[in-house]
XYZ file of C-alpha atoms in Angstrom:
432
model
C -15.039 13.192 13.555
C -18.786 11.785 13.881
C -19.988 8.523 13.166
C -22.489 9.475 10.544
C -19.733 10.802 8.736
C -17.402 7.390 8.462
C -18.079 5.321 5.154
C -15.900 2.798 5.046
C -13.192 1.247 7.729
C -10.427 0.019 5.806
C -7.533 -2.497 7.227
C -4.416 -2.611 5.002
C -1.227 -5.126 6.438
C 1.113 -2.849 5.264
C 2.141 1.433 5.041
C 2.527 1.788 1.284
C -0.495 -0.501 0.654
C -2.701 1.844 2.662
C -1.733 5.108 1.053
C -2.359 2.825 -2.230
C -5.716 2.066 -1.284
C -6.412 5.592 0.569
C -5.503 6.864 -2.901
C -7.950 5.117 -4.982
C -10.460 5.919 -2.805
C -9.792 9.616 -2.882
C -9.631 9.292 -6.802
C -13.213 7.844 -6.097
C -14.451 10.962 -4.099
C -14.200 10.159 -0.680
C -11.787 12.441 2.167
C -9.784 9.494 3.188
C -7.321 9.497 6.284
C -4.591 6.788 7.260
C -4.108 5.828 10.302
C -0.104 4.606 11.250
C -1.198 2.063 13.681
C -4.563 1.864 15.540
C -5.049 5.299 17.215
C -5.577 5.047 20.955
C -8.477 7.210 20.782
C -10.990 8.643 18.623
C -9.909 10.927 15.210
C -10.101 14.351 14.988
C -10.369 14.831 11.131
C -13.286 14.853 8.555
C -13.413 12.156 6.222
C -16.174 9.483 4.297
C -13.345 6.745 4.486
C -10.695 6.335 7.152
C -7.072 3.564 6.233
C -5.471 1.321 9.517
C -2.040 1.174 8.245
C -0.920 -1.942 9.810
C 2.786 -3.496 9.601
C 1.204 -7.405 9.501
C 1.976 -9.060 5.979
C 5.025 -10.661 7.410
C 4.161 -10.259 11.579
C 3.408 -13.846 12.807
C 0.162 -14.914 12.132
C -1.426 -14.439 15.605
C -0.197 -11.333 15.804
C -1.025 -10.113 12.392
C -4.856 -11.519 13.585
C -4.610 -9.722 16.758
C -3.539 -6.749 15.217
C -6.441 -6.752 12.649
C -8.457 -7.364 15.391
C -8.284 -4.067 17.212
C -8.250 -2.448 14.226
C -11.682 -3.452 12.993
C -12.967 -2.775 16.724
C -11.270 0.472 16.462
C -13.062 1.007 13.017
C -16.648 0.022 13.868
C -16.673 2.408 17.255
C -17.286 5.309 14.293
C -19.793 3.454 12.845
C -18.322 2.387 9.294
C -20.990 0.715 7.026
C -18.619 -1.520 5.465
C -15.080 -3.102 6.029
C -12.060 -3.192 3.257
C -9.155 -5.858 4.332
C -5.960 -5.035 2.272
C -3.268 -7.080 0.718
C -0.992 -6.245 -2.064
C -1.630 -6.734 -5.437
C 1.032 -9.443 -6.031
C -0.968 -11.745 -2.966
C 2.199 -11.438 -1.193
C 2.047 -13.725 1.269
C 2.903 -17.271 2.891
C 1.576 -20.725 2.514
C 0.374 -20.203 6.095
C -0.874 -17.211 5.873
C -1.206 -14.080 6.494
C -4.076 -13.481 4.002
C -6.081 -16.391 4.736
C -6.399 -16.188 8.411
C -6.800 -12.761 9.174
C -9.878 -12.803 6.254
C -11.432 -15.805 8.525
C -10.690 -13.713 11.979
C -12.697 -10.664 10.293
C -15.071 -12.356 8.320
C -16.027 -14.073 12.123
C -15.602 -10.890 13.984
C -18.534 -8.919 11.694
C -20.593 -12.719 11.128
C -20.050 -12.169 7.568
C -21.128 -15.387 5.455
C -19.230 -15.286 2.210
C -15.931 -12.861 0.921
C -14.628 -12.541 -2.265
C -11.014 -11.613 -2.363
C -9.082 -9.592 -5.864
C -5.996 -8.348 -5.774
C -6.302 -7.414 -9.197
C -5.227 -4.234 -10.232
C -5.196 -3.647 -14.200
C -3.814 -0.170 -13.782
C -0.394 -1.092 -12.616
C -0.179 -4.373 -14.374
C -2.093 -6.716 -12.060
C -4.820 -8.836 -13.436
C -6.088 -12.397 -12.806
C -8.076 -14.168 -15.153
C -9.409 -17.971 -14.046
C -7.487 -17.645 -10.907
C -4.180 -16.994 -11.796
C -2.423 -13.820 -11.041
C -0.464 -11.872 -13.942
C 1.730 -9.058 -13.328
C 2.461 -7.816 -16.910
C 2.572 -10.557 -19.489
C 4.350 -12.948 -16.849
C 2.452 -15.502 -14.332
C 2.954 -14.355 -10.891
C 5.365 -17.232 -10.355
C 7.567 -16.497 -13.467
C 7.248 -12.221 -12.295
C 10.404 -11.771 -10.170
C 7.989 -12.209 -7.325
C 9.315 -16.076 -6.607
C 12.093 -14.816 -5.676
C 11.057 -11.947 -2.850
C 13.243 -12.403 0.264
C 10.046 -12.192 2.955
C 7.227 -13.420 0.757
C 8.007 -15.807 -2.464
C 5.440 -16.384 -4.425
C 5.899 -19.491 -6.026
C 2.319 -20.499 -7.227
C 0.030 -18.019 -10.027
C -2.910 -20.049 -8.989
C -4.817 -18.062 -6.190
C -7.660 -20.046 -5.524
C -4.755 -22.688 -4.069
C -2.845 -20.322 -2.763
C -5.749 -19.290 -0.787
C -6.431 -22.647 0.302
C -3.940 -23.458 1.967
C -3.962 -20.780 4.011
C -7.266 -21.093 5.178
C -9.931 -24.163 6.289
C -13.001 -22.133 4.618
C -13.778 -23.783 1.189
C -12.686 -21.330 -1.570
C -13.921 -21.267 -4.864
C -13.692 -19.067 -7.941
C -15.530 -15.963 -9.569
C -14.855 -16.436 -13.131
C -14.320 -13.611 -15.494
C -16.701 -14.551 -18.158
C -19.755 -14.376 -14.623
C -18.281 -10.455 -14.437
C -17.546 -9.707 -18.099
C -22.018 -10.554 -18.102
C -22.175 -7.955 -15.520
C -23.591 -6.911 -11.995
C -26.705 -9.380 -11.623
C -24.724 -12.319 -13.246
C -22.101 -11.853 -10.445
C -25.099 -11.713 -7.525
C -26.027 -14.841 -9.187
C -22.891 -16.313 -9.317
C -21.915 -15.679 -6.222
C -24.876 -16.963 -4.433
C -24.029 -20.110 -6.604
C -20.601 -20.815 -4.714
C -22.406 -20.127 -1.153
C -25.194 -22.810 -2.137
C -22.151 -25.492 -3.198
C -20.287 -23.881 0.463
C -17.863 -22.299 -0.393
C -17.000 -18.872 1.995
C -14.393 -17.223 0.078
C -13.856 -17.095 -3.596
C -11.186 -15.437 -5.591
C -12.316 -12.999 -8.240
C -11.167 -12.415 -11.798
C -10.333 -9.193 -12.918
C -8.665 -8.060 -16.340
C -9.832 -4.714 -16.421
C -11.082 -1.571 -14.490
C -14.913 -1.955 -15.633
C -14.584 -5.436 -14.491
C -13.347 -3.786 -10.464
C -16.132 -1.508 -11.155
C -18.877 -4.540 -11.907
C -17.112 -6.245 -9.132
C -17.677 -2.995 -6.331
C -21.461 -2.461 -7.038
C -21.793 -6.060 -7.381
C -21.145 -6.254 -3.642
C -22.547 -3.380 -2.523
C -23.922 -4.824 0.636
C -21.356 -6.666 1.556
C -19.902 -6.045 5.122
C -16.244 -7.664 4.291
C -14.347 -7.347 0.855
C -10.463 -8.085 0.287
C -8.473 -7.275 -2.116
C -5.564 -5.031 -3.609
C -6.651 -1.304 -4.420
C -7.705 -1.920 -7.646
C -11.003 -3.700 -6.253
C -12.113 -0.351 -4.079
C -12.229 1.749 -7.590
C -15.669 0.352 -7.659
C -16.510 1.419 -4.081
C -17.109 5.174 -3.706
C -19.557 4.840 -6.843
C -21.779 3.222 -4.419
C -21.633 5.690 -1.342
C -22.093 8.264 -4.447
C -24.875 7.040 -5.643
C -26.629 7.213 -1.655
C -26.093 10.556 -1.828
C -23.358 10.122 0.984
C -20.381 12.012 -0.952
C -21.576 15.644 -0.476
C -17.920 17.250 -0.821
C -16.306 14.951 -3.103
C -14.623 17.728 -5.385
C -12.832 18.764 -2.879
C -11.743 14.962 -1.460
C -7.477 15.663 -3.017
C -6.810 19.015 -1.215
C -4.223 19.517 0.378
C -2.195 22.124 2.350
C 1.089 23.514 0.897
C 3.739 22.006 3.251
C 7.396 23.238 3.599
C 9.874 23.480 0.710
C 13.227 21.458 1.276
C 12.724 17.790 0.224
C 14.853 14.627 0.133
C 14.577 10.275 -1.289
C 14.748 8.011 1.325
C 14.568 4.683 -0.905
C 15.143 0.616 1.228
C 13.566 -1.166 -1.654
C 15.158 -3.231 -3.850
C 12.355 -4.395 -6.285
C 13.317 -3.811 -9.910
C 11.167 -0.806 -10.500
C 12.695 0.952 -7.076
C 16.156 -0.045 -9.164
C 15.451 1.849 -11.992
C 14.000 4.891 -10.596
C 17.419 4.914 -8.512
C 19.236 4.404 -11.262
C 17.525 6.975 -13.296
C 17.632 9.747 -10.963
C 21.578 8.906 -10.553
C 21.553 9.544 -14.336
C 20.123 12.558 -14.263
C 23.410 13.526 -12.263
C 21.379 14.409 -9.226
C 22.885 14.221 -6.012
C 22.470 10.278 -4.299
C 24.159 8.582 -1.133
C 24.871 5.111 -0.961
C 23.924 3.339 1.922
C 26.150 -0.013 2.564
C 24.523 -2.573 4.981
C 28.192 -3.600 5.478
C 29.014 -0.666 6.691
C 26.172 -0.666 8.892
C 26.791 -4.060 10.463
C 30.415 -2.949 11.231
C 29.383 -0.070 13.082
C 30.787 2.956 10.658
C 28.690 6.355 11.388
C 26.700 6.133 7.938
C 24.449 8.356 9.463
C 26.422 10.840 10.364
C 28.057 10.980 6.807
C 24.583 10.578 5.268
C 23.403 14.005 6.972
C 27.020 15.592 6.508
C 26.620 14.876 3.187
C 22.416 16.628 2.956
C 24.582 18.846 4.615
C 26.383 19.985 1.697
C 23.714 19.888 -1.134
C 20.640 21.412 0.639
C 21.469 24.194 -1.256
C 21.243 22.492 -4.212
C 18.111 20.802 -4.028
C 16.679 17.242 -2.893
C 19.348 14.275 -2.469
C 18.709 10.646 -2.912
C 19.498 8.147 -0.052
C 19.244 4.758 -0.493
C 19.843 1.076 0.155
C 19.192 -0.176 -3.399
C 20.872 -2.974 -4.729
C 20.936 -5.152 -7.513
C 19.069 -8.993 -6.650
C 23.040 -10.381 -6.582
C 24.143 -7.914 -4.463
C 20.768 -8.270 -2.320
C 21.436 -12.597 -1.540
C 25.179 -11.877 -0.479
C 23.664 -9.332 1.995
C 21.412 -11.767 2.979
C 23.859 -14.586 2.901
C 26.187 -12.881 5.493
C 23.739 -10.663 8.113
C 20.421 -12.495 7.720
C 17.239 -11.506 5.683
C 15.686 -10.030 8.763
C 19.041 -8.665 10.041
C 19.693 -6.732 7.279
C 16.298 -5.203 6.913
C 16.141 -3.964 10.098
C 19.793 -1.863 9.806
C 18.968 -0.839 6.665
C 15.103 0.387 7.486
C 16.813 1.704 11.088
C 19.145 3.895 8.989
C 16.819 5.130 6.636
C 13.885 6.649 9.729
C 16.915 7.767 12.027
C 18.218 9.867 8.711
C 14.451 11.138 8.176
C 15.002 12.179 11.435
C 17.850 14.254 11.328
C 16.790 15.582 7.787
C 13.495 16.477 9.706
C 15.438 18.480 12.399
C 17.525 20.526 9.522
C 13.899 21.785 8.053
C 13.213 18.950 6.017
C 9.689 19.356 5.579
C 8.894 16.833 2.195
C 9.537 12.812 1.989
C 9.153 11.093 -0.843
C 10.121 6.897 0.683
C 10.272 3.663 -1.664
C 9.378 0.579 -0.162
C 6.802 -0.308 2.181
C 8.993 -1.832 5.191
C 11.058 1.639 4.609
C 8.425 3.658 4.478
C 6.653 2.308 8.141
C 10.055 3.092 9.458
C 10.503 6.686 8.555
C 6.785 7.217 9.377
C 7.347 6.153 12.957
C 10.700 7.886 13.526
C 8.695 11.141 12.099
C 6.366 10.284 15.073
C 3.650 10.517 11.988
C -0.037 9.071 13.384
C -2.527 10.073 10.269
C -2.026 11.173 7.228
C -5.044 13.089 4.938
C -4.560 11.537 1.573
C -3.994 14.000 -1.576
C -3.489 13.393 -5.645
C -2.374 10.263 -7.505
C 1.657 11.502 -7.822
C 1.458 7.872 -10.176
C -0.612 4.508 -9.738
C -1.576 3.700 -6.443
C 1.092 6.992 -4.668
C -0.351 9.895 -3.694
C 1.058 12.799 -1.732
C -0.237 12.960 1.606
C 0.145 15.364 4.395
C 0.758 14.517 8.422
C -1.766 16.072 10.572
C -1.005 17.798 13.413
C 0.895 21.399 14.575
C 4.042 20.662 12.234
C 2.594 19.062 8.942
C 5.141 16.597 6.644
C 4.455 15.740 3.195
C 5.390 12.116 3.094
C 4.521 10.223 -0.494
C 4.953 6.254 0.613
C 5.548 4.357 -2.908
C 5.484 0.604 -2.656
C 9.045 -0.855 -4.378
C 7.274 -2.227 -7.499
C 5.134 0.769 -8.219
C 5.684 3.686 -10.055
C 7.657 4.727 -13.390
C 11.389 5.459 -13.764
C 11.018 9.317 -13.442
C 8.802 8.892 -10.105
C 10.879 10.469 -7.895
C 11.760 13.990 -9.827
C 7.985 13.870 -11.042
C 6.510 13.308 -7.434
C 8.554 16.251 -6.645
C 7.223 18.631 -9.512
C 3.908 17.752 -8.754
C 4.294 18.605 -4.854
C 5.423 22.179 -6.179
C 2.461 23.084 -8.536
C 0.341 21.355 -5.946
C 1.666 23.801 -3.683
C 1.500 27.050 -5.891
C -2.630 25.854 -6.288
C -2.729 25.694 -2.615
C -1.599 29.155 -2.247
């Protein structure tokens, strides 16, 4: 990869969020590579955008800042013209961070006087109005996110949330300015900066708002937001004549035949997806956290199940449970310990499935996705076609490629698992 080819350098605070962002950029015509962590050396691939996936969303604040700055330093060596800090469309964080502290550190390193913060993703039901985040019709703090086991979101007012995380003055870039167009956004930003504002929550209730914000921020060295804000960025580079291969951005090589679905998320969307798969009568194996804690050979049992089902098509391996079940597990085992048990179990199962010949994996849950890609030795991904908003197929770089769909727990329709596998079959036929 030559320095001149890389236009946009992105830092994501979890694995599925990184893939979500990369998907948005590919849809806009940017060939995109996602790395798992900060690479030790140069990246040997052609792309206009590079997304570094970290696991910093729930890391200690000092660690999150240090890892984000290391990612920034590596991306700067690639010669990126613009940088993007990506976090969840539900603004997942605690009152101490990590969104505010990481943003402040990146701004200082880049000498950026101002940055917007916009987690909106209208296509997936996340909108920001007068600084308040909505998930569908519900305010953030009534959407189910108030019960998140690691980052409970109990305040929908993002100006207030972000201000608690940073010493910088936080303001609001309101929808009425955004709906007046690019020049009105730029004038409002200038007014905010004159008033001492360094960070501004940006409203967005439609994709058109995101395109307006992207255009207005074309010259900003740093942007922060969910994947939705990236919708407006490829157009800036396209208008500058910097995307000569936009029509090839989604192409992926064909990979293997055998597939599996691994699911660690307990979100509402993932619960519905698991229920839909089982309702179709498709094979499924439940991962019991209590059995794991008691040292039972759950992974061996899962692999034996997979061997029996191998010729009948893909199987689902899941630890998904209801909020009541999750609460019971966490009360007895602890939130961090139970999560680690499940992640490592699914990662171990993935590795053994790989040894059996499985080369296509659908993975649900950010933490689970991180554990699985690490277990499979994946260090970088080429981003391909979208399955559902925010979730594309990807193919790992290297001699023995894997196809991976890494899904955030809250994303995807009920039939996501079946839809993902069908799309890959279709794509493989086209690639051949």
